[in-house]
Amino acid sequence: MDRGNAGTPARLLETMYPGYVLGSGEELEAAMQLGVHLAVDVSHVFIQLTQGTMTDATWRRLSAYEHIGEVHVSANQGRHDTHMPMTRSTFGLDWARERFAAGTPTVVECYMHRLSPQARRDQVGLMQ
């Protein structure tokens, strides 16, 4: 496996939402069985859980999976990938913060360009 500068895998597959590859719990279970290195997008996971294509058991397994090379975080209402700003109650935020604190590269994916400078700082602050 190629390695990036920080020792993380240079090739990651991102968790997606229904209709895309890795857009269901079944596909993610198969990927984990194969040891695929993943970028976990908690917003996409929330869509899968809300739409019933992933079980809580698969989320628990994914959240403890040892081959996570990157985390993506934003909010949505469970229907579409809308990249909404996060709030303290955003699904997966606590888990993403733990991963961030442990050194996992993390991408805040809300549409920052639509936010005021203070709101941007607040988004980054939610990760700490």
PDB file of N, CA, C and O in Angstrom, residues 13-74:
ATOM      1  N   LEU A  13     -10.905   4.494   0.254  1.00  0.00           N
ATOM      2  CA  LEU A  13     -12.238   4.518  -0.335  1.00  0.00           C
ATOM      3  C   LEU A  13     -13.167   5.164   0.669  1.00  0.00           C
ATOM      4  O   LEU A  13     -13.128   4.857   1.862  1.00  0.00           O
ATOM      5  N   GLU A  14     -14.002   6.070   0.191  1.00  0.00           N
ATOM      6  CA  GLU A  14     -14.886   6.808   1.086  1.00  0.00           C
ATOM      7  C   GLU A  14     -16.214   6.088   1.269  1.00  0.00           C
ATOM      8  O   GLU A  14     -16.815   5.610   0.303  1.00  0.00           O
ATOM      9  N   THR A  15     -16.678   6.062   2.518  1.00  0.00           N
ATOM     10  CA  THR A  15     -18.034   5.587   2.762  1.00  0.00           C
ATOM     11  C   THR A  15     -18.993   6.542   2.062  1.00  0.00           C
ATOM     12  O   THR A  15     -18.791   7.747   2.062  1.00  0.00           O
ATOM     13  N   MET A  16     -20.006   5.967   1.427  1.00  0.00           N
ATOM     14  CA  MET A  16     -20.925   6.800   0.654  1.00  0.00           C
ATOM     15  C   MET A  16     -22.342   6.639   1.178  1.00  0.00           C
ATOM     16  O   MET A  16     -22.536   6.261   2.317  1.00  0.00           O
ATOM     17  N   TYR A  17     -23.327   6.910   0.348  1.00  0.00           N
ATOM     18  CA  TYR A  17     -24.730   6.801   0.729  1.00  0.00           C
ATOM     19  C   TYR A  17     -25.438   5.993  -0.340  1.00  0.00           C
ATOM     20  O   TYR A  17     -24.865   5.708  -1.407  1.00  0.00           O
ATOM     21  N   PRO A  18     -26.678   5.547  -0.063  1.00  0.00           N
ATOM     22  CA  PRO A  18     -27.375   4.656  -0.991  1.00  0.00           C
ATOM     23  C   PRO A  18     -27.330   5.146  -2.439  1.00  0.00           C
ATOM     24  O   PRO A  18     -27.503   6.321  -2.720  1.00  0.00           O
ATOM     25  N   GLY A  19     -27.049   4.202  -3.321  1.00  0.00           N
ATOM     26  CA  GLY A  19     -26.950   4.492  -4.745  1.00  0.00           C
ATOM     27  C   GLY A  19     -25.522   4.553  -5.244  1.00  0.00           C
ATOM     28  O   GLY A  19     -25.281   4.586  -6.444  1.00  0.00           O
ATOM     29  N   TYR A  20     -24.556   4.574  -4.324  1.00  0.00           N
ATOM     30  CA  TYR A  20     -23.135   4.629  -4.671  1.00  0.00           C
ATOM     31  C   TYR A  20     -22.415   3.440  -4.056  1.00  0.00           C
ATOM     32  O   TYR A  20     -22.899   2.838  -3.097  1.00  0.00           O
ATOM     33  N   VAL A  21     -21.250   3.114  -4.607  1.00  0.00           N
ATOM     34  CA  VAL A  21     -20.418   2.059  -4.034  1.00  0.00           C
ATOM     35  C   VAL A  21     -20.081   2.433  -2.598  1.00  0.00           C
ATOM     36  O   VAL A  21     -19.794   3.597  -2.304  1.00  0.00           O
ATOM     37  N   LEU A  22     -20.125   1.469  -1.711  1.00  0.00           N
ATOM     38  CA  LEU A  22     -19.947   1.634  -0.264  1.00  0.00           C
ATOM     39  C   LEU A  22     -21.054   2.498   0.333  1.00  0.00           C
ATOM     40  O   LEU A  22     -20.879   3.155   1.345  1.00  0.00           O
ATOM     41  N   GLY A  23     -22.218   2.438  -0.302  1.00  0.00           N
ATOM     42  CA  GLY A  23     -23.372   3.190   0.155  1.00  0.00           C
ATOM     43  C   GLY A  23     -24.371   2.376   0.948  1.00  0.00           C
ATOM     44  O   GLY A  23     -25.497   2.805   1.151  1.00  0.00           O
ATOM     45  N   SER A  24     -23.940   1.193   1.389  1.00  0.00           N
ATOM     46  CA  SER A  24     -24.816   0.367   2.231  1.00  0.00           C
ATOM     47  C   SER A  24     -23.964  -0.353   3.270  1.00  0.00           C
ATOM     48  O   SER A  24     -22.762  -0.572   3.078  1.00  0.00           O
ATOM     49  N   GLY A  25     -24.609  -0.716   4.348  1.00  0.00           N
ATOM     50  CA  GLY A  25     -23.922  -1.463   5.385  1.00  0.00           C
ATOM     51  C   GLY A  25     -23.355  -2.776   4.878  1.00  0.00           C
ATOM     52  O   GLY A  25     -22.253  -3.172   5.260  1.00  0.00           O
ATOM     53  N   GLU A  26     -24.085  -3.431   4.007  1.00  0.00           N
ATOM     54  CA  GLU A  26     -23.616  -4.699   3.443  1.00  0.00           C
ATOM     55  C   GLU A  26     -22.297  -4.507   2.685  1.00  0.00           C
ATOM     56  O   GLU A  26     -21.354  -5.292   2.848  1.00  0.00           O
ATOM     57  N   GLU A  27     -22.222  -3.463   1.885  1.00  0.00           N
ATOM     58  CA  GLU A  27     -20.983  -3.189   1.143  1.00  0.00           C
ATOM     59  C   GLU A  27     -19.845  -2.795   2.079  1.00  0.00           C
ATOM     60  O   GLU A  27     -18.693  -3.185   1.866  1.00  0.00           O
ATOM     61  N   LEU A  28     -20.159  -2.048   3.120  1.00  0.00           N
ATOM     62  CA  LEU A  28     -19.119  -1.665   4.079  1.00  0.00           C
ATOM     63  C   LEU A  28     -18.644  -2.865   4.877  1.00  0.00           C
ATOM     64  O   LEU A  28     -17.448  -2.999   5.158  1.00  0.00           O
ATOM     65  N   GLU A  29     -19.536  -3.758   5.236  1.00  0.00           N
ATOM     66  CA  GLU A  29     -19.138  -4.991   5.930  1.00  0.00           C
ATOM     67  C   GLU A  29     -18.171  -5.792   5.054  1.00  0.00           C
ATOM     68  O   GLU A  29     -17.150  -6.286   5.528  1.00  0.00           O
ATOM     69  N   ALA A  30     -18.472  -5.902   3.766  1.00  0.00           N
ATOM     70  CA  ALA A  30     -17.591  -6.627   2.846  1.00  0.00           C
ATOM     71  C   ALA A  30     -16.241  -5.935   2.737  1.00  0.00           C
ATOM     72  O   ALA A  30     -15.195  -6.597   2.743  1.00  0.00           O
ATOM     73  N   ALA A  31     -16.240  -4.615   2.651  1.00  0.00           N
ATOM     74  CA  ALA A  31     -14.977  -3.863   2.565  1.00  0.00           C
ATOM     75  C   ALA A  31     -14.135  -4.071   3.819  1.00  0.00           C
ATOM     76  O   ALA A  31     -12.913  -4.267   3.733  1.00  0.00           O
ATOM     77  N   MET A  32     -14.768  -4.040   4.983  1.00  0.00           N
ATOM     78  CA  MET A  32     -14.025  -4.257   6.222  1.00  0.00           C
ATOM     79  C   MET A  32     -13.487  -5.676   6.299  1.00  0.00           C
ATOM     80  O   MET A  32     -12.365  -5.906   6.770  1.00  0.00           O
ATOM     81  N   GLN A  33     -14.253  -6.623   5.818  1.00  0.00           N
ATOM     82  CA  GLN A  33     -13.789  -8.018   5.789  1.00  0.00           C
ATOM     83  C   GLN A  33     -12.532  -8.152   4.940  1.00  0.00           C
ATOM     84  O   GLN A  33     -11.631  -8.929   5.274  1.00  0.00           O
ATOM     85  N   LEU A  34     -12.447  -7.377   3.881  1.00  0.00           N
ATOM     86  CA  LEU A  34     -11.282  -7.398   2.987  1.00  0.00           C
ATOM     87  C   LEU A  34     -10.125  -6.542   3.500  1.00  0.00           C
ATOM     88  O   LEU A  34      -9.038  -6.560   2.925  1.00  0.00           O
ATOM     89  N   GLY A  35     -10.359  -5.749   4.549  1.00  0.00           N
ATOM     90  CA  GLY A  35      -9.304  -4.887   5.083  1.00  0.00           C
ATOM     91  C   GLY A  35      -9.070  -3.624   4.287  1.00  0.00           C
ATOM     92  O   GLY A  35      -7.981  -3.041   4.333  1.00  0.00           O
ATOM     93  N   VAL A  36     -10.077  -3.157   3.560  1.00  0.00           N
ATOM     94  CA  VAL A  36      -9.971  -1.941   2.759  1.00  0.00           C
ATOM     95  C   VAL A  36      -9.762  -0.743   3.683  1.00  0.00           C
ATOM     96  O   VAL A  36     -10.424  -0.617   4.719  1.00  0.00           O
ATOM     97  N   HIS A  37      -8.868   0.144   3.314  1.00  0.00           N
ATOM     98  CA  HIS A  37      -8.642   1.376   4.066  1.00  0.00           C
ATOM     99  C   HIS A  37      -9.733   2.380   3.677  1.00  0.00           C
ATOM    100  O   HIS A  37      -9.991   2.595   2.489  1.00  0.00           O
ATOM    101  N   LEU A  38     -10.343   2.982   4.693  1.00  0.00           N
ATOM    102  CA  LEU A  38     -11.520   3.806   4.455  1.00  0.00           C
ATOM    103  C   LEU A  38     -11.369   5.244   4.932  1.00  0.00           C
ATOM    104  O   LEU A  38     -10.697   5.509   5.926  1.00  0.00           O
ATOM    105  N   ALA A  39     -12.041   6.123   4.225  1.00  0.00           N
ATOM    106  CA  ALA A  39     -12.316   7.481   4.683  1.00  0.00           C
ATOM    107  C   ALA A  39     -13.775   7.441   5.119  1.00  0.00           C
ATOM    108  O   ALA A  39     -14.664   7.204   4.297  1.00  0.00           O
ATOM    109  N   VAL A  40     -14.026   7.598   6.406  1.00  0.00           N
ATOM    110  CA  VAL A  40     -15.389   7.499   6.923  1.00  0.00           C
ATOM    111  C   VAL A  40     -16.026   8.879   6.962  1.00  0.00           C
ATOM    112  O   VAL A  40     -15.567   9.767   7.683  1.00  0.00           O
ATOM    113  N   ASP A  41     -17.068   9.050   6.177  1.00  0.00           N
ATOM    114  CA  ASP A  41     -17.847  10.282   6.154  1.00  0.00           C
ATOM    115  C   ASP A  41     -19.064  10.047   7.048  1.00  0.00           C
ATOM    116  O   ASP A  41     -19.979   9.301   6.677  1.00  0.00           O
ATOM    117  N   VAL A  42     -19.061  10.644   8.247  1.00  0.00           N
ATOM    118  CA  VAL A  42     -20.144  10.382   9.188  1.00  0.00           C
ATOM    119  C   VAL A  42     -21.484  10.917   8.690  1.00  0.00           C
ATOM    120  O   VAL A  42     -22.532  10.391   9.066  1.00  0.00           O
ATOM    121  N   SER A  43     -21.462  11.916   7.837  1.00  0.00           N
ATOM    122  CA  SER A  43     -22.686  12.413   7.248  1.00  0.00           C
ATOM    123  C   SER A  43     -23.298  11.349   6.326  1.00  0.00           C
ATOM    124  O   SER A  43     -24.514  11.130   6.333  1.00  0.00           O
ATOM    125  N   HIS A  44     -22.463  10.672   5.570  1.00  0.00           N
ATOM    126  CA  HIS A  44     -22.946   9.592   4.706  1.00  0.00           C
ATOM    127  C   HIS A  44     -23.447   8.424   5.543  1.00  0.00           C
ATOM    128  O   HIS A  44     -24.452   7.787   5.199  1.00  0.00           O
ATOM    129  N   VAL A  45     -22.747   8.118   6.625  1.00  0.00           N
ATOM    130  CA  VAL A  45     -23.194   7.046   7.528  1.00  0.00           C
ATOM    131  C   VAL A  45     -24.584   7.383   8.071  1.00  0.00           C
ATOM    132  O   VAL A  45     -25.469   6.518   8.127  1.00  0.00           O
ATOM    133  N   PHE A  46     -24.787   8.636   8.471  1.00  0.00           N
ATOM    134  CA  PHE A  46     -26.092   9.055   8.987  1.00  0.00           C
ATOM    135  C   PHE A  46     -27.190   8.823   7.952  1.00  0.00           C
ATOM    136  O   PHE A  46     -28.283   8.353   8.283  1.00  0.00           O
ATOM    137  N   ILE A  47     -26.914   9.130   6.702  1.00  0.00           N
ATOM    138  CA  ILE A  47     -27.898   8.888   5.630  1.00  0.00           C
ATOM    139  C   ILE A  47     -28.199   7.399   5.539  1.00  0.00           C
ATOM    140  O   ILE A  47     -29.365   6.996   5.446  1.00  0.00           O
ATOM    141  N   GLN A  48     -27.163   6.562   5.566  1.00  0.00           N
ATOM    142  CA  GLN A  48     -27.390   5.122   5.489  1.00  0.00           C
ATOM    143  C   GLN A  48     -28.246   4.635   6.658  1.00  0.00           C
ATOM    144  O   GLN A  48     -29.169   3.843   6.475  1.00  0.00           O
ATOM    145  N   LEU A  49     -27.936   5.101   7.864  1.00  0.00           N
ATOM    146  CA  LEU A  49     -28.707   4.689   9.041  1.00  0.00           C
ATOM    147  C   LEU A  49     -30.149   5.169   8.942  1.00  0.00           C
ATOM    148  O   LEU A  49     -31.091   4.411   9.205  1.00  0.00           O
ATOM    149  N   THR A  50     -30.349   6.413   8.552  1.00  0.00           N
ATOM    150  CA  THR A  50     -31.685   6.990   8.449  1.00  0.00           C
ATOM    151  C   THR A  50     -32.513   6.287   7.386  1.00  0.00           C
ATOM    152  O   THR A  50     -33.708   6.058   7.569  1.00  0.00           O
ATOM    153  N   GLN A  51     -31.869   5.910   6.282  1.00  0.00           N
ATOM    154  CA  GLN A  51     -32.593   5.262   5.189  1.00  0.00           C
ATOM    155  C   GLN A  51     -32.674   3.749   5.350  1.00  0.00           C
ATOM    156  O   GLN A  51     -33.233   3.064   4.494  1.00  0.00           O
ATOM    157  N   GLY A  52     -32.086   3.216   6.416  1.00  0.00           N
ATOM    158  CA  GLY A  52     -32.214   1.786   6.702  1.00  0.00           C
ATOM    159  C   GLY A  52     -31.296   0.884   5.893  1.00  0.00           C
ATOM    160  O   GLY A  52     -31.516  -0.325   5.835  1.00  0.00           O
ATOM    161  N   THR A  53     -30.244   1.453   5.277  1.00  0.00           N
ATOM    162  CA  THR A  53     -29.326   0.609   4.510  1.00  0.00           C
ATOM    163  C   THR A  53     -28.100   0.199   5.324  1.00  0.00           C
ATOM    164  O   THR A  53     -27.239  -0.510   4.815  1.00  0.00           O
ATOM    165  N   MET A  54     -28.029   0.668   6.578  1.00  0.00           N
ATOM    166  CA  MET A  54     -26.975   0.270   7.508  1.00  0.00           C
ATOM    167  C   MET A  54     -27.617   0.051   8.875  1.00  0.00           C
ATOM    168  O   MET A  54     -28.516   0.804   9.262  1.00  0.00           O
ATOM    169  N   THR A  55     -27.132  -0.958   9.578  1.00  0.00           N
ATOM    170  CA  THR A  55     -27.623  -1.215  10.932  1.00  0.00           C
ATOM    171  C   THR A  55     -26.722  -0.538  11.961  1.00  0.00           C
ATOM    172  O   THR A  55     -25.578  -0.184  11.659  1.00  0.00           O
ATOM    173  N   ASP A  56     -27.239  -0.387  13.161  1.00  0.00           N
ATOM    174  CA  ASP A  56     -26.424   0.140  14.257  1.00  0.00           C
ATOM    175  C   ASP A  56     -25.215  -0.756  14.511  1.00  0.00           C
ATOM    176  O   ASP A  56     -24.141  -0.268  14.856  1.00  0.00           O
ATOM    177  N   ALA A  57     -25.380  -2.063  14.325  1.00  0.00           N
ATOM    178  CA  ALA A  57     -24.262  -3.000  14.535  1.00  0.00           C
ATOM    179  C   ALA A  57     -23.140  -2.729  13.539  1.00  0.00           C
ATOM    180  O   ALA A  57     -21.953  -2.774  13.904  1.00  0.00           O
ATOM    181  N   THR A  58     -23.478  -2.436  12.295  1.00  0.00           N
ATOM    182  CA  THR A  58     -22.447  -2.122  11.306  1.00  0.00           C
ATOM    183  C   THR A  58     -21.765  -0.805  11.652  1.00  0.00           C
ATOM    184  O   THR A  58     -20.544  -0.682  11.536  1.00  0.00           O
ATOM    185  N   TRP A  59     -22.531   0.187  12.117  1.00  0.00           N
ATOM    186  CA  TRP A  59     -21.916   1.457  12.529  1.00  0.00           C
ATOM    187  C   TRP A  59     -20.944   1.216  13.683  1.00  0.00           C
ATOM    188  O   TRP A  59     -19.850   1.755  13.692  1.00  0.00           O
ATOM    189  N   ARG A  60     -21.327   0.405  14.648  1.00  0.00           N
ATOM    190  CA  ARG A  60     -20.418   0.119  15.768  1.00  0.00           C
ATOM    191  C   ARG A  60     -19.147  -0.546  15.263  1.00  0.00           C
ATOM    192  O   ARG A  60     -18.047  -0.197  15.686  1.00  0.00           O
ATOM    193  N   ARG A  61     -19.286  -1.495  14.351  1.00  0.00           N
ATOM    194  CA  ARG A  61     -18.095  -2.165  13.799  1.00  0.00           C
ATOM    195  C   ARG A  61     -17.247  -1.170  13.018  1.00  0.00           C
ATOM    196  O   ARG A  61     -16.020  -1.144  13.155  1.00  0.00           O
ATOM    197  N   LEU A  62     -17.873  -0.349  12.192  1.00  0.00           N
ATOM    198  CA  LEU A  62     -17.145   0.644  11.408  1.00  0.00           C
ATOM    199  C   LEU A  62     -16.438   1.644  12.315  1.00  0.00           C
ATOM    200  O   LEU A  62     -15.278   2.002  12.072  1.00  0.00           O
ATOM    201  N   SER A  63     -17.097   2.092  13.357  1.00  0.00           N
ATOM    202  CA  SER A  63     -16.496   3.107  14.224  1.00  0.00           C
ATOM    203  C   SER A  63     -15.281   2.584  14.981  1.00  0.00           C
ATOM    204  O   SER A  63     -14.440   3.363  15.412  1.00  0.00           O
ATOM    205  N   ALA A  64     -15.155   1.257  15.098  1.00  0.00           N
ATOM    206  CA  ALA A  64     -13.993   0.656  15.764  1.00  0.00           C
ATOM    207  C   ALA A  64     -13.002   0.063  14.770  1.00  0.00           C
ATOM    208  O   ALA A  64     -11.988  -0.519  15.171  1.00  0.00           O
ATOM    209  N   TYR A  65     -13.265   0.217  13.505  1.00  0.00           N
ATOM    210  CA  TYR A  65     -12.450  -0.399  12.443  1.00  0.00           C
ATOM    211  C   TYR A  65     -11.031   0.168  12.456  1.00  0.00           C
ATOM    212  O   TYR A  65     -10.826   1.373  12.589  1.00  0.00           O
ATOM    213  N   GLU A  66     -10.065  -0.703  12.318  1.00  0.00           N
ATOM    214  CA  GLU A  66      -8.659  -0.289  12.457  1.00  0.00           C
ATOM    215  C   GLU A  66      -8.058   0.348  11.204  1.00  0.00           C
ATOM    216  O   GLU A  66      -6.987   0.942  11.282  1.00  0.00           O
ATOM    217  N   HIS A  67      -8.716   0.260  10.076  1.00  0.00           N
ATOM    218  CA  HIS A  67      -8.150   0.796   8.833  1.00  0.00           C
ATOM    219  C   HIS A  67      -8.870   2.066   8.374  1.00  0.00           C
ATOM    220  O   HIS A  67      -9.227   2.209   7.205  1.00  0.00           O
ATOM    221  N   ILE A  68      -9.076   3.000   9.295  1.00  0.00           N
ATOM    222  CA  ILE A  68      -9.675   4.285   8.949  1.00  0.00           C
ATOM    223  C   ILE A  68      -8.535   5.287   8.808  1.00  0.00           C
ATOM    224  O   ILE A  68      -7.818   5.557   9.759  1.00  0.00           O
ATOM    225  N   GLY A  69      -8.375   5.819   7.614  1.00  0.00           N
ATOM    226  CA  GLY A  69      -7.279   6.732   7.341  1.00  0.00           C
ATOM    227  C   GLY A  69      -7.684   8.187   7.329  1.00  0.00           C
ATOM    228  O   GLY A  69      -6.830   9.077   7.306  1.00  0.00           O
ATOM    229  N   GLU A  70      -9.002   8.458   7.342  1.00  0.00           N
ATOM    230  CA  GLU A  70      -9.475   9.840   7.267  1.00  0.00           C
ATOM    231  C   GLU A  70     -10.928   9.870   7.715  1.00  0.00           C
ATOM    232  O   GLU A  70     -11.660   8.884   7.550  1.00  0.00           O
ATOM    233  N   VAL A  71     -11.340  11.001   8.276  1.00  0.00           N
ATOM    234  CA  VAL A  71     -12.723  11.201   8.692  1.00  0.00           C
ATOM    235  C   VAL A  71     -13.235  12.478   8.046  1.00  0.00           C
ATOM    236  O   VAL A  71     -12.518  13.483   7.983  1.00  0.00           O
ATOM    237  N   HIS A  72     -14.477  12.431   7.563  1.00  0.00           N
ATOM    238  CA  HIS A  72     -15.152  13.611   7.013  1.00  0.00           C
ATOM    239  C   HIS A  72     -16.366  13.873   7.890  1.00  0.00           C
ATOM    240  O   HIS A  72     -17.073  12.933   8.252  1.00  0.00           O
ATOM    241  N   VAL A  73     -16.627  15.138   8.187  1.00  0.00           N
ATOM    242  CA  VAL A  73     -17.754  15.451   9.066  1.00  0.00           C
ATOM    243  C   VAL A  73     -18.487  16.706   8.588  1.00  0.00           C
ATOM    244  O   VAL A  73     -17.874  17.703   8.203  1.00  0.00           O
ATOM    245  N   SER A  74     -19.792  16.599   8.551  1.00  0.00           N
ATOM    246  CA  SER A  74     -20.713  17.706   8.293  1.00  0.00           C
ATOM    247  C   SER A  74     -22.076  17.206   8.757  1.00  0.00           C
ATOM    248  O   SER A  74     -22.190  16.093   9.269  1.00  0.00           O
TER     249      SER A  74
END
